[in-house]
CSV table of C-alpha atoms in Angstrom, one decimal:
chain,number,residue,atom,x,y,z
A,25,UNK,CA,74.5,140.5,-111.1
A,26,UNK,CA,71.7,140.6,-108.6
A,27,UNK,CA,73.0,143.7,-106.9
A,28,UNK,CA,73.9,146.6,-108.4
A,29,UNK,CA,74.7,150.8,-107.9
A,30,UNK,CA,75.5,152.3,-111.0
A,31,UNK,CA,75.5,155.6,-112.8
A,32,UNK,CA,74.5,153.9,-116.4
A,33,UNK,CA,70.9,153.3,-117.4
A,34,UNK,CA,69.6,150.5,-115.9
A,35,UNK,CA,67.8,148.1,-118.5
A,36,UNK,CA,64.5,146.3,-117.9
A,37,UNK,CA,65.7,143.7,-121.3
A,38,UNK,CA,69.1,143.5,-119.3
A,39,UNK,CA,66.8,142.2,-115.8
A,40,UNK,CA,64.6,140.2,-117.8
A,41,UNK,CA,67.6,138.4,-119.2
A,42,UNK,CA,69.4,138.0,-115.7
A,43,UNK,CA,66.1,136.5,-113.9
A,44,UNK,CA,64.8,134.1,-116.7
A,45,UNK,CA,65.8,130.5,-115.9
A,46,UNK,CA,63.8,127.6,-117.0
A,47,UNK,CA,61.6,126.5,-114.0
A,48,UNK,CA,61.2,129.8,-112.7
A,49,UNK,CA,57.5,130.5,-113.8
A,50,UNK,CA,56.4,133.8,-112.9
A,51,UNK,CA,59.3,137.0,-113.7
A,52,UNK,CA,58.0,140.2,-111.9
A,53,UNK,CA,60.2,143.5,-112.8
A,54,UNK,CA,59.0,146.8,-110.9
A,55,UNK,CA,60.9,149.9,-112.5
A,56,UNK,CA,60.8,153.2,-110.6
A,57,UNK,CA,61.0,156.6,-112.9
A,58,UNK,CA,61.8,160.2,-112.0
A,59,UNK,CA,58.6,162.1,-112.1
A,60,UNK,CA,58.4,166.0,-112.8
A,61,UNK,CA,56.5,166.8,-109.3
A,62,UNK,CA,56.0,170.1,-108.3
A,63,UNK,CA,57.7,171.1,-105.4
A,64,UNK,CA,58.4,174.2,-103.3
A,65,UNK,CA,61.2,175.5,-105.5
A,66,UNK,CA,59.0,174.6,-108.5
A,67,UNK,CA,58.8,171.7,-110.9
A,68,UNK,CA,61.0,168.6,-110.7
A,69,UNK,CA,63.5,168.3,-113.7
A,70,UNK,CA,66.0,165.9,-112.4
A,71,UNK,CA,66.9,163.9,-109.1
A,72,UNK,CA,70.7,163.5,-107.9
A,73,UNK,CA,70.7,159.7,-106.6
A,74,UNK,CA,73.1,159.3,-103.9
A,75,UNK,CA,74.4,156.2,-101.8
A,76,UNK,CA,76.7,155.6,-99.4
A,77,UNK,CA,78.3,152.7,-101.1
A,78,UNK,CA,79.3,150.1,-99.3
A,79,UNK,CA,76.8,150.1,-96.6
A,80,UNK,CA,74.2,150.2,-99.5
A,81,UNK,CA,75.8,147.3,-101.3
A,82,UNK,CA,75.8,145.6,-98.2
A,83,UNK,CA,72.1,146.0,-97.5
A,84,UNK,CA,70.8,145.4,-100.9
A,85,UNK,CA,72.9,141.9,-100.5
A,86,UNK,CA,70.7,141.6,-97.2
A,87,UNK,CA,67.6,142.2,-99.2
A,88,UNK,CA,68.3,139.7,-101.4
A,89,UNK,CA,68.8,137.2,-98.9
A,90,UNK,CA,65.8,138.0,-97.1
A,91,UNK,CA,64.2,137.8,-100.4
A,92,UNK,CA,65.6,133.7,-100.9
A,93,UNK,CA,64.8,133.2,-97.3
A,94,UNK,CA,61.2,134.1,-97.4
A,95,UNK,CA,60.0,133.5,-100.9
A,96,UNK,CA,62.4,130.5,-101.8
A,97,UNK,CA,64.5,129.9,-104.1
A,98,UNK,CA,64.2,132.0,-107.0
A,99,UNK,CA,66.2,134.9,-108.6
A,100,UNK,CA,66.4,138.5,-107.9
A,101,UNK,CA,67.5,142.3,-109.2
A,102,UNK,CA,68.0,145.1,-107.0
A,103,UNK,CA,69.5,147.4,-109.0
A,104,UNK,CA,69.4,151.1,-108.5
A,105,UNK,CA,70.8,153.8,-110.2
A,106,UNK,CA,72.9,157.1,-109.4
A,107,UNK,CA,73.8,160.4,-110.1
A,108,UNK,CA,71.7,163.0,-111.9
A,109,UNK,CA,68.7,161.8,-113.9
A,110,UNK,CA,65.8,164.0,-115.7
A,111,UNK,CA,62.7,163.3,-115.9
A,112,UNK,CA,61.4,160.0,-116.7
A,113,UNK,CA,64.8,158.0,-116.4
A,114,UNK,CA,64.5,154.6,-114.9
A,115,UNK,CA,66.4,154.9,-111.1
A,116,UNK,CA,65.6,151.6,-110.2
A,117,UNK,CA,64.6,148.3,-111.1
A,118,UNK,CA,63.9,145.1,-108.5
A,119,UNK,CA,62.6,142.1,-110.4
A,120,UNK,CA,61.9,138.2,-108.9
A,121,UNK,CA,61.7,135.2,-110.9
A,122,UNK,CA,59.4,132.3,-108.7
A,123,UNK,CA,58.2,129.4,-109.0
A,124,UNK,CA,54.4,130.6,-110.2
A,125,UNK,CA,53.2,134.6,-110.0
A,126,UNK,CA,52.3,134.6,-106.6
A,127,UNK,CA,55.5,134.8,-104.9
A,128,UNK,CA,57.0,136.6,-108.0
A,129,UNK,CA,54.3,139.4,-107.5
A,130,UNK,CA,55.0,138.9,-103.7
A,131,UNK,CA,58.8,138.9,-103.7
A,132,UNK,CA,58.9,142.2,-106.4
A,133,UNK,CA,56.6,144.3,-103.9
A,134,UNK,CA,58.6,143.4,-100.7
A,135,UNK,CA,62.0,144.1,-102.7
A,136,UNK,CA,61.0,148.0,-103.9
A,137,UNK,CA,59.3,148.4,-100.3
A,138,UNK,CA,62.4,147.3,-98.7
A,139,UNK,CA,64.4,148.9,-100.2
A,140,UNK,CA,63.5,152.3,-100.0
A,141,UNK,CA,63.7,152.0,-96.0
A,142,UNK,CA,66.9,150.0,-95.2
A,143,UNK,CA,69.1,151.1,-98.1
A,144,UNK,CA,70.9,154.3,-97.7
A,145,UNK,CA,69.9,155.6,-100.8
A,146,UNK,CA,69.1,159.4,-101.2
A,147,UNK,CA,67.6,161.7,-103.7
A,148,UNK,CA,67.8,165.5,-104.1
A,149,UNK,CA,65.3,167.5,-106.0
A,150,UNK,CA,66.3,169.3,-108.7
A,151,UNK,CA,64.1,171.7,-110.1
A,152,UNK,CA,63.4,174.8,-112.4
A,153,UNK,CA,61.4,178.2,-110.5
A,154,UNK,CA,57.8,178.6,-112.1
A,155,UNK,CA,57.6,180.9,-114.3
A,156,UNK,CA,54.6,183.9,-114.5
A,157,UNK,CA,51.9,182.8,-116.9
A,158,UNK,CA,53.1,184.9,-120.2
A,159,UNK,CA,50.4,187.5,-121.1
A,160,UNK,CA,48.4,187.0,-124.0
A,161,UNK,CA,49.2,189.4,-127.6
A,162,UNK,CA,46.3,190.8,-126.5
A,163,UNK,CA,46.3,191.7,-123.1
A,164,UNK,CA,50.2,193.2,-124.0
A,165,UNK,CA,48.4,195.8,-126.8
A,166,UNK,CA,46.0,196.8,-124.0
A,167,UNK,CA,43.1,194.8,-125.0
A,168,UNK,CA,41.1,192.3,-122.6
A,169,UNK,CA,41.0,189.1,-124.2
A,170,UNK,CA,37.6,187.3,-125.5
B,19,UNK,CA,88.3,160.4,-86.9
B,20,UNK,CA,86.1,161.6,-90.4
B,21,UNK,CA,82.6,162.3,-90.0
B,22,UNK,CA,80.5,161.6,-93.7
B,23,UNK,CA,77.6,163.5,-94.6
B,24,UNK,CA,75.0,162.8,-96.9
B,25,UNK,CA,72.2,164.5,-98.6
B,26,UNK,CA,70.1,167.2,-96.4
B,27,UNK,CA,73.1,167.0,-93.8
B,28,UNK,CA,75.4,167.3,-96.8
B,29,UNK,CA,73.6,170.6,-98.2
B,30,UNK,CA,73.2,172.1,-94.3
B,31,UNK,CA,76.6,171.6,-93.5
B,32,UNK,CA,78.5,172.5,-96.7
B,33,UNK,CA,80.9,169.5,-97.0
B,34,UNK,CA,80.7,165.7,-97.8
B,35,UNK,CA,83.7,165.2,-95.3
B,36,UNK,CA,84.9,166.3,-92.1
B,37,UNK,CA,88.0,165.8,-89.9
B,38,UNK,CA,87.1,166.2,-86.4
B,39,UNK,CA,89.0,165.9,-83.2
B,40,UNK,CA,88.2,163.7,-80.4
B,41,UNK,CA,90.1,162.6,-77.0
B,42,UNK,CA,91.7,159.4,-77.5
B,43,UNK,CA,89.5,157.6,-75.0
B,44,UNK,CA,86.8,158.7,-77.7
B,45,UNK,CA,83.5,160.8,-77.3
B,46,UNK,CA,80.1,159.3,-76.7
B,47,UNK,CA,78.2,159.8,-80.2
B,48,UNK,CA,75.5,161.7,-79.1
B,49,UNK,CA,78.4,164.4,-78.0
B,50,UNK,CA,80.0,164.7,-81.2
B,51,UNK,CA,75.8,165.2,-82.8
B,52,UNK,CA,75.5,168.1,-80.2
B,53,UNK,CA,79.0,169.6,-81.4
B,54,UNK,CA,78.1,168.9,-84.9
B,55,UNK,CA,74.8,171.1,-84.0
B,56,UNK,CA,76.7,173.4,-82.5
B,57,UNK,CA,79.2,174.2,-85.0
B,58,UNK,CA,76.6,174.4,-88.0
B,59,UNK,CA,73.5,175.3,-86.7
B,60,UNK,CA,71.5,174.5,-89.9
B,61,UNK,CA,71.9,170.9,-89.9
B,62,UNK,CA,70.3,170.6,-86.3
B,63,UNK,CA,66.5,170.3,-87.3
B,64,UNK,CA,68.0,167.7,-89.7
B,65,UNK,CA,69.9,165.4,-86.7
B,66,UNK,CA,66.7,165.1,-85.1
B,67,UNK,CA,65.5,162.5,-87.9
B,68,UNK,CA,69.1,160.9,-88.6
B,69,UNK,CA,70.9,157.7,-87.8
B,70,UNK,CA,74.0,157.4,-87.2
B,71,UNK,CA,76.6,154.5,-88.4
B,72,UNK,CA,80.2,153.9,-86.8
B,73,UNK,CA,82.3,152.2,-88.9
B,74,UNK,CA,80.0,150.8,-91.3
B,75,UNK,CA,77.4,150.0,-88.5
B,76,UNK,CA,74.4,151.6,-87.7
B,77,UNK,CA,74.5,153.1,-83.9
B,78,UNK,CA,71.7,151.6,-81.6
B,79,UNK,CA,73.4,153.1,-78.4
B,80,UNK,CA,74.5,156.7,-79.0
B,81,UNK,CA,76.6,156.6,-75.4
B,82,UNK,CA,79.2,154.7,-78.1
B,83,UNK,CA,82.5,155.9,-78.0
B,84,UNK,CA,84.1,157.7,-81.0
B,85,UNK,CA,87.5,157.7,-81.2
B,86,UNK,CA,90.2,158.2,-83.2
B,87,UNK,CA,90.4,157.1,-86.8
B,88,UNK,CA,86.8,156.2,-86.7
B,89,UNK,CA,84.5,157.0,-89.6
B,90,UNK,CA,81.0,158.1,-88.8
B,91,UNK,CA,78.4,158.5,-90.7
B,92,UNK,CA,75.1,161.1,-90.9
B,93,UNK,CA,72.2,158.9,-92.5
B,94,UNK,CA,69.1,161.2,-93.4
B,95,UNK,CA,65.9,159.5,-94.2
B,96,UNK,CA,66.8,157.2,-96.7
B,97,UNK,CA,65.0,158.2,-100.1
B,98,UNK,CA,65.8,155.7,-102.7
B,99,UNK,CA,63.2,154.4,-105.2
């Protein structure tokens, strides 16, 4: 399915599988993973991945279209995921299977770009406080360290 | 009509969903954002940088009318990716 909003883990072997047709040259796959920023309220553990579904359904559709209209015709994922995910969990994968690489790398690049302006997607920021550097065995017995 | 929130506008206001009353000739949209700021003053900074979808389309002109049994929608930034 070239579209799809989900809650289970989203498969680069799966994409791979879905764009691959004989004639179709160059396969580009962009994956997108949750990374363990630090933020105000501290490090990033996990984003919530929201949507409002059927208007994002409808616009990854457009995407898509966009993408056959401008690049030709080819195959393409937009697949992104939701709900909770920690750290380094795949949230989304686009992929385009061209002709030759130049429109695959082309088509990929305005996919992910697109989407994350015209989809109503949204992610939260979970995150754990920073903690006080622990004090050394040393420093707690009253002794400087080195 | 039901007005959806999402994300920041979600968190600021304290509910996914609300039921909200309008006249049956409707309310401009722009009227029900001021009420919206009005009656939860923490999402206001937040309205500033939203759009705003009626019935499953995004709002160009927020003199449109709202009216009954409508659904609208609060769309933050979108952040996917």
């Amino acid at each position: 399915m070239p579209v799809r909003l989900t809650t289970r883990r989203l498969s680069m072997a799966e994409a791979m599988r879905v764009l691959a047709r004989p004639g179709l040259g160059g396969i580009a796959l962009f994956a997108g993973c949750v990374r363990p920023d630090p933020g105000p309220g501290g490090r990033v553990v996990a984003l919530d991945y929201e949507a409002h579904g059927p208007l994002a359904v409808g616009a990854l559709r457009a995407l898509e279209r966009e993408a056959v209209r401008r690049f030709g015709p080819g195959r393409f994922v937009l697949w992104h995921r939701l709900g909770r995910l920690p750290v380094g969990e795949v949230s989304v994968i686009v992929g385009a299977a061209c002709g030759h690489r130049a429109e695959a790398f082309s088509a990929a690049r305005f996919l992910i770009e697109r989407l994350k302006v015209t989809v109503p997607i949204w992610k939260t920021e979970r995150a754990r406080p920073g903690r006080r550097p622990r004090r050394s065995r040393a420093r707690r017995a009253g002794r400087s360290a080195g | 009509m039901t007005i959806l929130l999402f994300a920041s506008a979600r968190e600021a206001v304290g509910h996914p969903r609300l039921g909200w009353a309008v006249p049956p000739d409707g309310t401009p949209a722009d009227r029900l954002v001021r009420e919206l700021a009005e009656r939860f003053p923490k999402v206001r900074p937040i309205l500033r940088r939203c759009r705003f979808v009626r019935n499953g389309t995004i709002l160009d002109d927020l003199h449109t009318p709202i009216r009954p049994g409508d659904e609208f929608a609060v769309h933050p930034p979108y952040g996917g990716g």
